[in-house]
Amino acid sequence: MALSLTGKTAIITGAGSGINLSFARALLSKHCNVLFADLVLRPEAQELVSSHANNSQSPAKAVFQKTDVRDWQHLERMFHVARKDFGGADIVCPGAGVYEPPFSNFWHPPGKTPSKDSPASNRYAILDINLTHPIRTTQLAISHFLSSSDNKKSSPKAIVHISSIAGQLTPFSGPIYNATKHGINGFVRSLAPLDSQLGIKVTGVAPGVIKTPLWTEAPEKLKLIASDDVWVTPEFVADVMVSLIENKTVHVSAGLSATGSRLSSGDSRE
């Protein structure tokens, strides 16, 4: 079910940078309010929020809610703030994610430097961020949508997830990351019936190597990129995410190849 963005409100986790920031900017340009849910905002994100503050002349508004996506109370608070400031949310993107960081990494076991995962915690932070947080946020979003007084088939809602080509391929460098993205793919596919049954469209994008700080500011990750790899821009991905909301069908094609643990991707669209 297609959704008009004008006058709607979106909650985006991880909106302080990268793909999620580009998505937030794209929505604001279409007169859609945005709640930025993140630990911190990069300067360019802070500038964007400030230019769309409640006292601005912008037709769309933006607010920042400090959010640790590993904390379920923080996730619940996003929806409370969206209801208080905007009357509720119509679009949710649990986009915050990390790529096999040193602090939570299969190749650095809990209790071993540089891992910050404690053997006593019985959990991996990367799983909490990349998989548990999108699942829990989706639960909260569905409950929020169904509890809204205007929830009708004529008022469709949307949840957009960010997966990865690692959800189809299996690069050796990031086993846990691969597992989380395979999990997101299955999760999104399993919720497809919500569109026809309740007017809640659950979709996902699966980009390749994106030119964002997650890669460009991580020397250990840049070593995984080959000279012939093609960078995809976050703006391109954000454009596809907007299309997933606005249109009933979206046709996107990408040239993908894998050699050993190395990935390369194209960014052509149909």
GROMACS .gro file of C-alpha atoms in nm:
model
  270
    1MET     CA    1   0.000   0.000   0.000
    2ALA     CA    2   0.143   0.339  -0.103
    3LEU     CA    3   0.181   0.623   0.147
    4SER     CA    4   0.188   0.999   0.090
    5LEU     CA    5   0.464   1.159   0.299
    6THR     CA    6   0.331   1.513   0.337
    7GLY     CA    7   0.225   1.579   0.695
    8LYS     CA    8   0.337   1.236   0.817
    9THR     CA    9   0.588   1.160   1.093
   10ALA     CA   10   0.882   0.919   1.093
   11ILE     CA   11   1.094   0.771   1.371
   12ILE     CA   12   1.446   0.683   1.256
   13THR     CA   13   1.706   0.519   1.479
   14GLY     CA   14   2.066   0.592   1.392
   15ALA     CA   15   1.958   0.914   1.219
   16GLY     CA   16   2.267   1.096   1.342
   17SER     CA   17   2.475   0.981   1.046
   18GLY     CA   18   2.502   0.769   0.732
   19ILE     CA   19   2.210   0.617   0.545
   20ASN     CA   20   1.966   0.707   0.819
   21LEU     CA   21   2.065   1.074   0.811
   22SER     CA   22   2.020   1.079   0.433
   23PHE     CA   23   1.681   0.911   0.475
   24ALA     CA   24   1.580   1.170   0.736
   25ARG     CA   25   1.687   1.453   0.505
   26ALA     CA   26   1.490   1.304   0.216
   27LEU     CA   27   1.175   1.272   0.428
   28LEU     CA   28   1.203   1.627   0.560
   29SER     CA   29   1.234   1.753   0.203
   30LYS     CA   30   0.897   1.590   0.136
   31HIS     CA   31   0.738   1.767   0.433
   32CYS     CA   32   0.750   1.464   0.663
   33ASN     CA   33   0.837   1.526   1.030
   34VAL     CA   34   1.127   1.322   1.168
   35LEU     CA   35   1.226   1.209   1.516
   36PHE     CA   36   1.603   1.154   1.517
   37ALA     CA   37   1.675   0.872   1.763
   38ASP     CA   38   2.047   0.825   1.823
   39LEU     CA   39   2.316   0.849   2.088
   40VAL     CA   40   2.464   1.165   1.931
   41LEU     CA   41   2.423   1.374   1.619
   42ARG     CA   42   2.707   1.446   1.383
   43PRO     CA   43   2.744   1.820   1.306
   44GLU     CA   44   2.558   1.789   0.975
   45ALA     CA   45   2.272   1.607   1.150
   46GLN     CA   46   2.257   1.867   1.427
   47GLU     CA   47   2.240   2.141   1.165
   48LEU     CA   48   1.954   1.962   0.990
   49VAL     CA   49   1.757   1.920   1.313
   50SER     CA   50   1.815   2.284   1.409
   51SER     CA   51   1.694   2.407   1.071
   52HIS     CA   52   1.370   2.212   1.120
   53ALA     CA   53   1.309   2.296   1.486
   54ASN     CA   54   0.961   2.386   1.609
   55ASN     CA   55   1.043   2.757   1.594
   56SER     CA   56   1.164   2.736   1.233
   57GLN     CA   57   0.969   2.827   0.920
   58SER     CA   58   1.016   2.477   0.778
   59PRO     CA   59   0.694   2.295   0.680
   60ALA     CA   60   0.835   1.977   0.838
   61LYS     CA   61   0.974   1.956   1.191
   62ALA     CA   62   1.255   1.753   1.344
   63VAL     CA   63   1.339   1.662   1.702
   64PHE     CA   64   1.630   1.471   1.855
   65GLN     CA   65   1.570   1.203   2.118
   66LYS     CA   66   1.885   1.057   2.272
   67THR     CA   67   1.846   0.682   2.229
   68ASP     CA   68   2.053   0.375   2.308
   69VAL     CA   69   1.885   0.113   2.089
   70ARG     CA   70   2.004  -0.164   2.321
   71ASP     CA   71   1.776  -0.026   2.592
   72TRP     CA   72   1.413  -0.125   2.538
   73GLN     CA   73   1.291   0.160   2.758
   74HIS     CA   74   1.466   0.402   2.524
   75LEU     CA   75   1.288   0.241   2.229
   76GLU     CA   76   0.951   0.282   2.400
   77ARG     CA   77   1.032   0.645   2.477
   78MET     CA   78   1.073   0.721   2.105
   79PHE     CA   79   0.707   0.646   2.047
   80HIS     CA   80   0.596   0.847   2.350
   81VAL     CA   81   0.791   1.149   2.223
   82ALA     CA   82   0.655   1.109   1.870
   83ARG     CA   83   0.300   1.103   2.007
   84LYS     CA   84   0.362   1.404   2.232
   85ASP     CA   85   0.536   1.618   1.969
   86PHE     CA   86   0.364   1.509   1.650
   87GLY     CA   87   0.052   1.318   1.748
   88GLY     CA   88   0.208   0.982   1.662
   89ALA     CA   89   0.424   0.815   1.400
   90ASP     CA   90   0.334   0.680   1.056
   91ILE     CA   91   0.677   0.557   0.946
   92VAL     CA   92   0.941   0.374   1.148
   93CYS     CA   93   1.295   0.288   1.044
   94PRO     CA   94   1.500   0.090   1.299
   95GLY     CA   95   1.811   0.172   1.099
   96ALA     CA   96   2.087   0.191   1.361
   97GLY     CA   97   2.351  -0.073   1.299
   98VAL     CA   98   2.720  -0.159   1.321
   99TYR     CA   99   2.952  -0.369   1.107
  100GLU     CA  100   3.135  -0.625   1.323
  101PRO     CA  101   3.297  -0.356   1.542
  102PRO     CA  102   3.604  -0.434   1.756
  103PHE     CA  103   3.394  -0.393   2.072
  104SER     CA  104   3.161  -0.679   1.972
  105ASN     CA  105   3.323  -0.906   1.720
  106PHE     CA  106   3.331  -1.280   1.645
  107TRP     CA  107   3.708  -1.267   1.602
  108HIS     CA  108   3.755  -1.093   1.940
  109PRO     CA  109   3.575  -1.316   2.195
  110PRO     CA  110   3.407  -1.168   2.503
  111GLY     CA  111   3.658  -1.090   2.772
  112LYS     CA  112   3.943  -1.051   2.524
  113THR     CA  113   4.072  -0.708   2.416
  114PRO     CA  114   3.937  -0.511   2.229
  115SER     CA  115   3.596  -0.671   2.289
  116LYS     CA  116   3.373  -0.494   2.540
  117ASP     CA  117   3.132  -0.788   2.555
  118SER     CA  118   3.148  -0.939   2.902
  119PRO     CA  119   3.146  -1.318   2.933
  120ALA     CA  120   2.908  -1.265   3.226
  121SER     CA  121   2.657  -1.066   3.020
  122ASN     CA  122   2.552  -1.365   2.806
  123ARG     CA  123   2.508  -1.140   2.503
  124TYR     CA  124   2.679  -0.977   2.207
  125ALA     CA  125   2.624  -0.603   2.167
  126ILE     CA  126   2.620  -0.638   1.788
  127LEU     CA  127   2.322  -0.875   1.811
  128ASP     CA  128   2.139  -0.632   2.040
  129ILE     CA  129   2.200  -0.344   1.798
  130ASN     CA  130   2.159  -0.513   1.459
  131LEU     CA  131   1.890  -0.771   1.525
  132THR     CA  132   1.714  -0.744   1.861
  133HIS     CA  133   1.660  -0.368   1.833
  134PRO     CA  134   1.492  -0.384   1.487
  135ILE     CA  135   1.269  -0.671   1.603
  136ARG     CA  136   1.165  -0.496   1.925
  137THR     CA  137   1.114  -0.163   1.746
  138THR     CA  138   0.891  -0.334   1.492
  139GLN     CA  139   0.681  -0.483   1.773
  140LEU     CA  140   0.645  -0.140   1.929
  141ALA     CA  141   0.565   0.020   1.593
  142ILE     CA  142   0.286  -0.226   1.516
  143SER     CA  143   0.135  -0.173   1.861
  144HIS     CA  144   0.166   0.204   1.819
  145PHE     CA  145   0.000   0.197   1.477
  146LEU     CA  146  -0.287  -0.022   1.592
  147SER     CA  147  -0.350   0.188   1.902
  148SER     CA  148  -0.377   0.509   1.702
  149SER     CA  149  -0.731   0.634   1.677
  150ASP     CA  150  -0.692   0.698   1.304
  151ASN     CA  151  -0.566   0.348   1.220
  152LYS     CA  152  -0.757   0.250   0.907
  153LYS     CA  153  -0.676   0.090   0.578
  154SER     CA  154  -0.706   0.441   0.430
  155SER     CA  155  -0.422   0.556   0.657
  156PRO     CA  156  -0.138   0.317   0.573
  157LYS     CA  157   0.178   0.285   0.781
  158ALA     CA  158   0.532   0.180   0.692
  159ILE     CA  159   0.831   0.012   0.858
  160VAL     CA  160   1.157   0.018   0.661
  161HIS     CA  161   1.451  -0.200   0.766
  162ILE     CA  162   1.813  -0.177   0.657
  163SER     CA  163   1.963  -0.513   0.570
  164SER     CA  164   2.272  -0.570   0.354
  165ILE     CA  165   2.404  -0.780   0.070
  166ALA     CA  166   2.568  -0.969   0.359
  167GLY     CA  167   2.218  -1.104   0.413
  168GLN     CA  168   2.255  -1.295   0.085
  169LEU     CA  169   2.631  -1.345   0.083
  170THR     CA  170   2.870  -1.457   0.357
  171PRO     CA  171   3.190  -1.251   0.381
  172PHE     CA  172   3.438  -1.423   0.612
  173SER     CA  173   3.529  -1.101   0.794
  174GLY     CA  174   3.192  -1.051   0.962
  175PRO     CA  175   3.018  -1.374   1.073
  176ILE     CA  176   2.791  -1.215   1.334
  177TYR     CA  177   2.706  -0.923   1.107
  178ASN     CA  178   2.614  -1.170   0.833
  179ALA     CA  179   2.391  -1.359   1.075
  180THR     CA  180   2.209  -1.041   1.179
  181LYS     CA  181   2.138  -0.941   0.821
  182HIS     CA  182   2.019  -1.291   0.727
  183GLY     CA  183   1.791  -1.260   1.028
  184ILE     CA  184   1.656  -0.921   0.915
  185ASN     CA  185   1.581  -1.060   0.569
  186GLY     CA  186   1.377  -1.347   0.710
  187PHE     CA  187   1.204  -1.119   0.959
  188VAL     CA  188   1.095  -0.872   0.689
  189ARG     CA  189   0.971  -1.147   0.457
  190SER     CA  190   0.769  -1.309   0.735
  191LEU     CA  191   0.580  -0.985   0.802
  192ALA     CA  192   0.474  -0.925   0.441
  193PRO     CA  193   0.107  -1.020   0.510
  194LEU     CA  194   0.069  -0.717   0.740
  195ASP     CA  195   0.033  -0.496   0.434
  196SER     CA  196  -0.285  -0.655   0.305
  197GLN     CA  197  -0.423  -0.741   0.649
  198LEU     CA  198  -0.359  -0.421   0.844
  199GLY     CA  199  -0.218  -0.166   0.601
  200ILE     CA  200   0.127  -0.185   0.760
  201LYS     CA  201   0.392  -0.222   0.491
  202VAL     CA  202   0.715  -0.383   0.617
  203THR     CA  203   1.005  -0.360   0.373
  204GLY     CA  204   1.384  -0.354   0.368
  205VAL     CA  205   1.680  -0.244   0.161
  206ALA     CA  206   1.996  -0.450   0.123
  207PRO     CA  207   2.276  -0.221   0.002
  208GLY     CA  208   2.639  -0.304  -0.059
  209VAL     CA  209   2.938  -0.094   0.047
  210ILE     CA  210   2.804   0.249   0.137
  211LYS     CA  211   3.016   0.563   0.155
  212THR     CA  212   2.933   0.650   0.515
  213PRO     CA  213   3.141   0.713   0.831
  214LEU     CA  214   3.080   0.350   0.932
  215TRP     CA  215   3.331   0.263   0.658
  216THR     CA  216   3.526   0.578   0.576
  217GLU     CA  217   3.623   0.647   0.938
  218ALA     CA  218   3.718   0.288   1.020
  219PRO     CA  219   4.067   0.201   0.887
  220GLU     CA  220   4.027  -0.166   0.978
  221LYS     CA  221   3.718  -0.186   0.757
  222LEU     CA  222   3.869   0.007   0.467
  223LYS     CA  223   4.124  -0.273   0.438
  224LEU     CA  224   3.839  -0.501   0.330
  225ILE     CA  225   3.757  -0.280   0.030
  226ALA     CA  226   3.926  -0.366  -0.300
  227SER     CA  227   4.033  -0.102  -0.552
  228ASP     CA  228   3.762  -0.209  -0.796
  229ASP     CA  229   3.479  -0.208  -0.541
  230VAL     CA  230   3.200   0.038  -0.619
  231TRP     CA  231   3.088   0.276  -0.346
  232VAL     CA  232   2.713   0.330  -0.321
  233THR     CA  233   2.605   0.666  -0.184
  234PRO     CA  234   2.375   0.693   0.118
  235GLU     CA  235   2.159   0.932  -0.084
  236PHE     CA  236   2.093   0.658  -0.339
  237VAL     CA  237   1.983   0.415  -0.069
  238ALA     CA  238   1.767   0.682   0.096
  239ASP     CA  239   1.598   0.745  -0.239
  240VAL     CA  240   1.509   0.376  -0.265
  241MET     CA  241   1.378   0.377   0.094
  242VAL     CA  242   1.151   0.671   0.013
  243SER     CA  243   1.028   0.486  -0.296
  244LEU     CA  244   0.944   0.182  -0.082
  245ILE     CA  245   0.709   0.402   0.119
  246GLU     CA  246   0.558   0.610  -0.159
  247ASN     CA  247   0.508   0.340  -0.422
  248LYS     CA  248   0.329   0.007  -0.431
  249THR     CA  249   0.615  -0.160  -0.617
  250VAL     CA  250   0.981  -0.068  -0.656
  251HIS     CA  251   1.222  -0.234  -0.897
  252VAL     CA  252   1.587  -0.206  -0.801
  253SER     CA  253   1.874  -0.406  -0.948
  254ALA     CA  254   2.235  -0.425  -0.838
  255GLY     CA  255   2.536  -0.596  -0.983
  256LEU     CA  256   2.678  -0.809  -0.705
  257SER     CA  257   2.981  -1.032  -0.695
  258ALA     CA  258   3.179  -1.203  -0.424
  259THR     CA  259   3.532  -1.339  -0.422
  260GLY     CA  260   3.631  -1.510  -0.099
  261SER     CA  261   3.542  -1.268   0.179
  262ARG     CA  262   3.542  -0.964  -0.048
  263LEU     CA  263   3.223  -0.803  -0.174
  264SER     CA  264   3.161  -0.565  -0.458
  265SER     CA  265   2.839  -0.399  -0.555
  266GLY     CA  266   2.684  -0.187  -0.826
  267ASP     CA  267   2.407   0.064  -0.788
  268SER     CA  268   2.198   0.051  -1.104
  269ARG     CA  269   1.821   0.080  -1.082
  270GLU     CA  270   1.543  -0.037  -1.310
   0.00000   0.00000   0.00000
